[in-house]
Short mmCIF file of C-alpha atoms and ligand atoms in Angstrom, two decimals:
data_model
loop_
_atom_site.label_atom_id
_atom_site.label_comp_id
_atom_site.label_asym_id
_atom_site.label_seq_id
_atom_site.Cartn_x
_atom_site.Cartn_y
_atom_site.Cartn_z
CA MET J 19 -124.08 -0.20 -66.18
CA SER J 20 -121.19 1.52 -66.08
CA PHE J 21 -121.74 4.10 -68.17
CA GLY J 22 -118.13 3.57 -69.78
CA ILE J 23 -116.56 4.63 -66.93
CA HIS J 24 -114.19 2.47 -65.48
CA PHE J 25 -114.64 2.18 -61.58
CA ALA J 26 -111.92 -0.23 -60.79
CA PRO J 27 -108.84 -0.97 -63.35
CA PRO J 28 -108.72 -4.99 -65.28
CA GLN J 29 -108.30 -7.65 -62.77
CA ALA J 30 -105.33 -9.37 -64.60
CA SER J 31 -103.69 -11.51 -61.31
CA SER J 32 -104.83 -14.78 -59.51
CA VAL J 33 -105.57 -12.92 -56.28
CA ALA J 34 -107.31 -9.39 -58.28
CA GLY J 35 -110.93 -11.37 -58.07
CA LYS J 36 -110.37 -12.64 -54.50
CA VAL J 37 -109.63 -8.50 -53.36
CA ASP J 38 -112.40 -7.66 -55.66
CA THR J 39 -115.14 -9.86 -53.79
CA LEU J 40 -113.98 -9.23 -50.59
CA PHE J 41 -114.19 -5.43 -51.42
CA TYR J 42 -117.60 -5.38 -53.05
CA ALA J 43 -118.65 -7.70 -50.37
CA VAL J 44 -117.31 -5.14 -47.62
CA LEU J 45 -118.97 -2.18 -49.54
CA GLY J 46 -122.48 -4.09 -50.08
CA PHE J 47 -121.97 -4.66 -46.37
CA SER J 48 -121.59 -0.81 -45.54
CA ALA J 49 -123.78 0.11 -48.30
CA GLY J 50 -126.41 -2.00 -47.05
CA LEU J 51 -126.54 -1.33 -42.97
CA THR J 52 -125.98 2.41 -44.05
CA LEU J 53 -129.23 2.43 -45.98
CA LEU J 54 -131.43 0.86 -42.79
CA LEU J 55 -130.46 3.14 -40.25
CA THR J 56 -130.57 5.82 -42.42
CA GLY J 57 -134.16 4.48 -43.00
CA LEU J 58 -135.06 4.41 -39.54
CA ILE J 59 -133.36 7.66 -38.96
CA VAL J 60 -135.66 9.54 -41.47
CA PHE J 61 -139.19 7.00 -40.55
CA TYR J 62 -138.78 7.61 -36.64
CA ALA J 63 -138.43 11.34 -37.61
CA VAL J 64 -141.10 11.69 -39.51
CA LYS J 65 -143.56 9.25 -37.39
CA TYR J 66 -142.48 11.05 -34.60
CA ARG J 67 -141.93 15.02 -34.93
CA ALA J 68 -143.82 17.59 -33.04
CA GLY J 69 -147.09 17.70 -33.14
CA THR J 70 -148.28 14.51 -34.48
CA SER J 71 -149.98 12.30 -32.93
CA ALA J 72 -148.30 9.29 -32.95
CA ASP J 73 -148.83 6.61 -29.78
CA ARG J 74 -145.97 7.99 -27.39
CA THR J 75 -146.91 5.83 -24.42
CA GLY J 76 -144.72 3.19 -25.10
CA ALA J 77 -141.75 1.59 -21.54
CA ARG J 78 -138.19 2.48 -22.08
CA GLY J 79 -137.30 -0.57 -21.13
CA ARG J 80 -133.76 -2.24 -22.26
CA SER J 81 -134.21 -5.97 -23.49
CA LEU J 82 -131.00 -8.21 -22.56
CA PRO J 83 -131.88 -10.43 -25.60
CA LEU J 84 -132.07 -7.54 -27.73
CA GLU J 85 -128.71 -6.22 -26.80
CA ILE J 86 -127.00 -9.63 -26.62
CA GLY J 87 -128.39 -10.00 -30.02
CA TRP J 88 -127.15 -7.19 -31.73
CA THR J 89 -124.01 -7.51 -29.84
CA GLY J 90 -123.18 -11.50 -31.00
CA ALA J 91 -123.94 -10.19 -34.41
CA SER J 92 -121.88 -7.57 -34.64
CA VAL J 93 -118.91 -9.09 -33.32
CA ALA J 94 -119.73 -12.12 -35.36
CA VAL J 95 -119.58 -9.14 -38.79
CA ALA J 96 -116.22 -8.31 -38.16
CA PHE J 97 -114.77 -11.79 -37.50
CA ILE J 98 -115.55 -13.09 -40.84
CA ILE J 99 -114.34 -9.84 -42.04
CA PHE J 100 -111.63 -10.06 -40.83
CA ALA J 101 -110.98 -13.92 -41.10
CA TRP J 102 -111.74 -13.15 -44.34
CA GLY J 103 -109.64 -11.18 -45.64
CA ALA J 104 -106.60 -12.43 -42.96
CA GLU J 105 -107.18 -15.58 -45.37
CA LEU J 106 -106.03 -13.46 -48.28
CA PHE J 107 -103.35 -11.70 -46.50
CA VAL J 108 -101.75 -15.18 -45.61
CA TYR J 109 -102.61 -16.69 -49.81
CA ARG J 110 -100.44 -13.39 -50.62
CA ASP J 111 -97.58 -13.44 -48.53
CA GLN J 112 -97.08 -17.66 -49.66
CA PRO J 113 -95.62 -17.78 -53.20
CA PRO J 114 -94.90 -21.13 -54.60
CA THR J 115 -91.63 -22.37 -54.51
CA ASP J 116 -91.12 -22.81 -58.08
CA ALA J 117 -91.98 -18.91 -58.71
CA LEU J 118 -89.49 -17.12 -61.48
CA GLU J 119 -87.91 -14.60 -58.85
CA ILE J 120 -87.08 -10.74 -60.11
CA ALA J 121 -85.42 -8.59 -58.17
CA GLY J 122 -86.79 -4.83 -58.06
CA LEU J 123 -84.99 -1.98 -56.50
CA GLY J 124 -86.54 1.38 -56.23
CA LYS J 125 -84.29 4.86 -55.91
CA GLN J 126 -85.53 8.60 -56.66
CA TRP J 127 -87.37 8.00 -59.24
CA MET J 128 -87.19 4.98 -61.26
CA TRP J 129 -88.15 1.30 -60.69
CA THR J 130 -85.81 -1.04 -61.94
CA PHE J 131 -85.22 -4.74 -62.46
CA ARG J 132 -82.94 -7.11 -63.30
CA HIS J 133 -84.45 -10.99 -64.44
CA ALA J 134 -82.02 -13.77 -63.30
CA GLY J 135 -80.52 -13.84 -66.16
CA GLY J 136 -79.47 -10.14 -65.50
CA GLN J 137 -81.46 -8.79 -68.11
CA ARG J 138 -82.00 -5.29 -66.82
CA GLU J 139 -85.24 -2.84 -66.98
CA ILE J 140 -85.95 0.53 -66.11
CA ASN J 141 -89.34 1.41 -65.38
CA GLU J 142 -90.91 -1.53 -67.68
CA LEU J 143 -91.25 -5.22 -66.15
CA HIS J 144 -92.22 -8.19 -68.42
CA VAL J 145 -93.17 -11.27 -67.17
CA PRO J 146 -94.89 -14.70 -68.50
CA ALA J 147 -98.70 -15.04 -68.26
CA GLY J 148 -100.01 -17.69 -65.50
CA LYS J 149 -96.63 -18.34 -63.93
CA PRO J 150 -95.82 -17.47 -60.07
CA VAL J 151 -93.19 -14.61 -59.81
CA ILE J 152 -91.91 -13.09 -56.95
CA VAL J 153 -89.94 -9.27 -57.49
CA SER J 154 -88.30 -9.26 -54.30
CA LEU J 155 -87.47 -5.10 -53.68
CA ALA J 156 -85.41 -3.03 -52.15
CA SER J 157 -84.83 0.71 -51.44
CA GLN J 158 -81.98 2.24 -52.60
CA ASP J 159 -82.90 5.53 -50.68
CA VAL J 160 -86.42 6.43 -49.32
CA ILE J 161 -89.45 4.24 -48.61
CA HIS J 162 -91.14 3.52 -52.31
CA SER J 163 -94.27 1.26 -52.68
CA PHE J 164 -94.66 -1.19 -56.02
CA TYR J 165 -98.15 -0.79 -56.77
CA VAL J 166 -99.77 -2.44 -59.71
CA PRO J 167 -103.43 -1.70 -59.31
CA ALA J 168 -104.35 -4.44 -62.09
CA PHE J 169 -102.91 -7.13 -60.32
CA ARG J 170 -104.55 -5.59 -56.46
CA LEU J 171 -101.22 -5.32 -55.34
CA LYS J 172 -99.01 -3.04 -53.57
CA GLN J 173 -95.98 -3.46 -51.51
CA ASP J 174 -93.31 -1.26 -49.83
CA ALA J 175 -89.94 -1.02 -50.40
CA VAL J 176 -87.92 -0.50 -47.67
CA PRO J 177 -84.67 0.91 -47.12
CA GLY J 178 -82.49 -1.76 -45.10
CA ARG J 179 -84.28 -4.86 -45.72
CA THR J 180 -85.88 -7.11 -48.81
CA THR J 181 -89.51 -7.55 -49.64
CA HIS J 182 -91.44 -9.66 -51.27
CA LEU J 183 -94.66 -9.42 -53.83
CA TRP J 184 -95.80 -12.74 -55.41
CA PHE J 185 -98.41 -12.64 -58.51
CA ILE J 186 -99.85 -14.95 -61.20
CA ALA J 187 -100.41 -12.26 -63.86
CA ASP J 188 -103.11 -14.04 -65.97
CA LYS J 189 -104.09 -11.98 -68.49
CA PRO J 190 -101.34 -11.33 -71.16
CA GLY J 191 -101.15 -6.98 -71.66
CA ARG J 192 -99.94 -3.94 -70.38
CA TYR J 193 -100.68 -2.78 -66.88
CA HIS J 194 -99.61 0.24 -65.08
CA LEU J 195 -96.91 0.43 -62.48
CA PHE J 196 -96.83 2.87 -59.74
CA CYS J 197 -94.98 4.10 -56.86
CA ALA J 198 -97.37 4.13 -54.07
CA GLU J 199 -95.46 6.42 -51.37
CA TYR J 200 -94.65 9.85 -51.35
CA CYS J 201 -90.93 9.89 -52.04
CA GLY J 202 -90.01 12.99 -53.27
CA THR J 203 -90.39 15.84 -55.82
CA GLN J 204 -90.72 13.44 -58.77
CA HIS J 205 -93.00 10.73 -56.90
CA SER J 206 -95.85 11.32 -59.06
CA GLU J 207 -93.55 10.59 -62.02
CA MET J 208 -91.75 7.21 -60.76
CA GLY J 209 -93.56 4.59 -62.58
CA GLY J 210 -93.96 2.23 -65.35
CA TRP J 211 -95.85 -0.60 -67.37
CA VAL J 212 -95.95 -4.44 -66.40
CA THR J 213 -96.04 -6.13 -69.70
CA VAL J 214 -97.64 -9.57 -69.36
CA MET J 215 -96.35 -11.69 -72.25
CA PRO J 216 -97.79 -15.85 -73.18
CA PRO J 217 -94.54 -17.69 -71.83
CA GLU J 218 -93.26 -18.50 -74.93
CA GLU J 219 -93.29 -15.00 -75.98
CA TYR J 220 -91.84 -13.65 -72.64
CA THR J 221 -88.94 -16.66 -73.26
CA LYS J 222 -88.17 -15.28 -76.80
CA TRP J 223 -87.93 -11.83 -75.05
CA LEU J 224 -85.25 -12.64 -72.76
CA ALA J 225 -83.18 -14.31 -75.11
CA ALA J 226 -83.94 -11.43 -77.47
CA GLN J 227 -82.51 -9.03 -74.45
CA GLY J 228 -79.37 -10.70 -74.96
CA GLN J 229 -77.28 -12.96 -71.91
CA ASP J 230 -76.20 -10.41 -69.26
CA GLU J 231 -73.90 -11.86 -66.41
CA SER J 232 -77.18 -13.81 -64.03
CA LEU J 233 -77.48 -12.25 -61.00
CA ALA J 234 -76.13 -14.65 -59.08
CA GLU J 235 -72.53 -14.38 -61.33
CA GLY J 236 -72.04 -11.14 -60.21
CA GLY J 237 -72.59 -11.43 -57.19
CA ALA J 238 -69.85 -14.57 -57.25
CA ARG J 239 -67.99 -11.49 -59.18
CA LEU J 240 -68.14 -9.24 -56.04
CA PHE J 241 -67.57 -12.12 -54.02
CA ARG J 242 -63.82 -12.21 -54.88
CA ALA J 243 -63.55 -8.87 -55.44
CA LEU J 244 -64.58 -7.42 -52.03
CA GLY J 245 -62.73 -10.04 -50.75
CA CYS J 246 -65.44 -12.22 -49.27
CA SER J 247 -64.29 -15.27 -50.88
CA GLY J 248 -60.73 -14.40 -48.69
CA CYS J 249 -62.10 -15.88 -45.43
CA HIS J 250 -65.30 -17.54 -46.53
CA GLY J 251 -63.81 -19.44 -49.55
CA PRO J 252 -62.44 -23.64 -48.51
CA SER J 253 -58.88 -22.58 -48.49
CA SER J 254 -59.30 -20.04 -46.39
CA LYS J 255 -57.06 -19.56 -43.32
CA VAL J 256 -58.34 -17.47 -41.19
CA ARG J 257 -61.69 -18.32 -39.79
CA ALA J 258 -64.75 -17.54 -41.29
CA PRO J 259 -68.18 -19.82 -41.51
CA ASP J 260 -68.46 -21.98 -44.73
CA LEU J 261 -71.47 -20.12 -46.72
CA THR J 262 -72.00 -22.99 -48.99
CA GLY J 263 -75.63 -24.21 -48.56
CA ILE J 264 -76.11 -21.59 -45.48
CA TYR J 265 -79.53 -20.22 -47.42
CA GLY J 266 -82.72 -21.43 -45.68
CA LYS J 267 -80.54 -23.59 -42.97
CA PRO J 268 -80.73 -22.76 -39.28
CA VAL J 269 -77.76 -21.07 -37.50
CA ALA J 270 -76.65 -21.12 -34.37
CA LEU J 271 -75.28 -18.07 -32.69
CA SER J 272 -72.62 -17.55 -30.07
CA ASN J 273 -75.45 -15.57 -27.82
CA SER J 274 -76.86 -19.70 -27.68
CA GLN J 275 -80.23 -18.37 -29.94
CA THR J 276 -80.46 -19.94 -33.79
CA VAL J 277 -81.46 -17.98 -36.54
CA MET J 278 -82.90 -19.06 -40.08
CA ALA J 279 -80.69 -17.91 -42.67
CA ASP J 280 -83.27 -16.41 -45.23
CA GLU J 281 -82.35 -13.16 -46.39
CA THR J 282 -82.99 -10.55 -43.93
CA TYR J 283 -79.92 -12.37 -42.07
CA LEU J 284 -77.66 -12.48 -45.21
CA ARG J 285 -78.03 -9.04 -46.26
CA ASP J 286 -77.97 -8.28 -41.94
CA SER J 287 -74.72 -10.20 -41.84
CA ILE J 288 -72.78 -8.47 -44.76
CA LEU J 289 -74.04 -4.88 -43.58
CA GLN J 290 -73.99 -5.29 -39.65
CA PRO J 291 -72.17 -8.32 -39.28
CA ALA J 292 -71.17 -7.68 -35.24
CA LYS J 293 -75.08 -8.23 -34.76
CA GLN J 294 -75.19 -12.07 -35.21
CA ILE J 295 -72.68 -13.17 -34.23
CA ALA J 296 -72.42 -17.39 -35.17
CA ALA J 297 -71.59 -19.70 -32.75
CA GLY J 298 -67.47 -20.78 -32.84
CA TYR J 299 -66.50 -17.85 -34.71
CA ASP J 300 -64.78 -14.54 -33.54
CA PRO J 301 -66.28 -11.00 -34.42
CA ILE J 302 -63.82 -10.00 -37.02
CA MET J 303 -66.00 -9.78 -39.72
CA PRO J 304 -65.65 -6.03 -41.04
CA SER J 305 -69.04 -4.21 -42.12
CA PHE J 306 -69.86 -3.43 -45.65
CA ASP J 307 -72.46 -0.08 -45.21
CA GLY J 308 -71.45 2.01 -47.11
CA LEU J 309 -68.99 0.32 -49.42
CA ILE J 310 -71.59 -1.60 -51.02
CA ASN J 311 -74.90 -0.36 -52.93
CA GLU J 312 -78.50 -2.23 -52.73
CA SER J 313 -77.84 -3.48 -56.34
CA GLU J 314 -74.64 -5.19 -55.61
CA LEU J 315 -76.20 -6.17 -52.49
CA GLN J 316 -78.67 -7.97 -54.76
CA MET J 317 -76.38 -10.09 -56.52
CA LEU J 318 -74.34 -10.97 -53.53
CA VAL J 319 -77.46 -12.59 -51.32
CA ALA J 320 -78.68 -13.91 -55.06
CA TYR J 321 -75.11 -15.43 -54.80
CA LEU J 322 -75.24 -16.83 -51.83
CA LYS J 323 -78.34 -18.18 -52.34
CA SER J 324 -77.19 -20.19 -54.91
CA LEU J 325 -74.57 -21.91 -53.11
CA SER J 326 -77.95 -23.39 -51.48
CA ALA J 327 -79.83 -27.20 -52.52
CA SER J 328 -83.11 -25.60 -52.12
CA SER J 329 -82.47 -22.80 -53.95
CA PRO J 330 -84.12 -21.47 -57.10
CA LEU J 331 -81.78 -19.73 -58.39
CA ARG J 332 -79.19 -22.69 -58.55
CA GLY J 333 -79.39 -24.05 -62.34
CA GLU J 334 -78.33 -19.91 -63.05
CA ALA J 335 -74.92 -20.15 -61.12
CA SER J 336 -73.59 -23.35 -62.36
CA GLN J 337 -73.82 -22.42 -65.56
CU1 CUA O 417 -91.11 6.33 -54.75
CU2 CUA O 417 -92.95 7.44 -54.74
#
């Protein structure tokens, strides 16, 4: 039926089929409605064209049940589509806790990735099939958008914050990766390939890349090199909060509010320390804005997460 033309990319993630079902349902409904309305317009235009003997005596009254009926039906259809889409949206926003985490960084004009073991890739991303993978995204300059059509997933990488996208790639193969946000002259060339491998092959591939410093280990090194450990370390004389296990815990602030120590909080605390002061501490921490780049920030955040028992990175850091 497709005459050899590919109308849609292959479905290669756990969410792709769900997205397509919703898309084709909305498309089919719209097409049906368009055909019905167009048919009625043409039918009545022909029937009541000038000069026909069609009966024109009918009353032009209003029917309350009819008006309530079509208004109610339209609202119901709109809400069904909304609920369907919202359910899918929430699903694609809730990664499983055991997901493999890969740090992605967009910059003009390439994608770079770092696996938990420190292995780096440029414009290539290797992932295991059948396992949940989280790609945490940051941008070094402008807004980019990580887009893999075969996964039916797209997520912006926004300067100044970390965004996430997760997927279970269910079919081994090579799939196009694009930047889907105009980001300058070479935007159209910013892309590459996602290679989905059977888990055993992925493990072999990872091992063949050689052991590099892991993300969390790099963060630990920076934590000492930048002097963070001087204040936040256990033997420090300066009063600064101990960061062990802070990730994922609520933090009491000096303005009596409480925030969750998520990635955004850690990132903000490094770049804009005056924004949220932990209760009981003086606002003496200097900002590291401009002193460290996005990739170093990702390492520091990975290190801080590794200090927390609830983090999947813990095993990596203790090696
Ligand atoms: Cu990066 Cu477009």
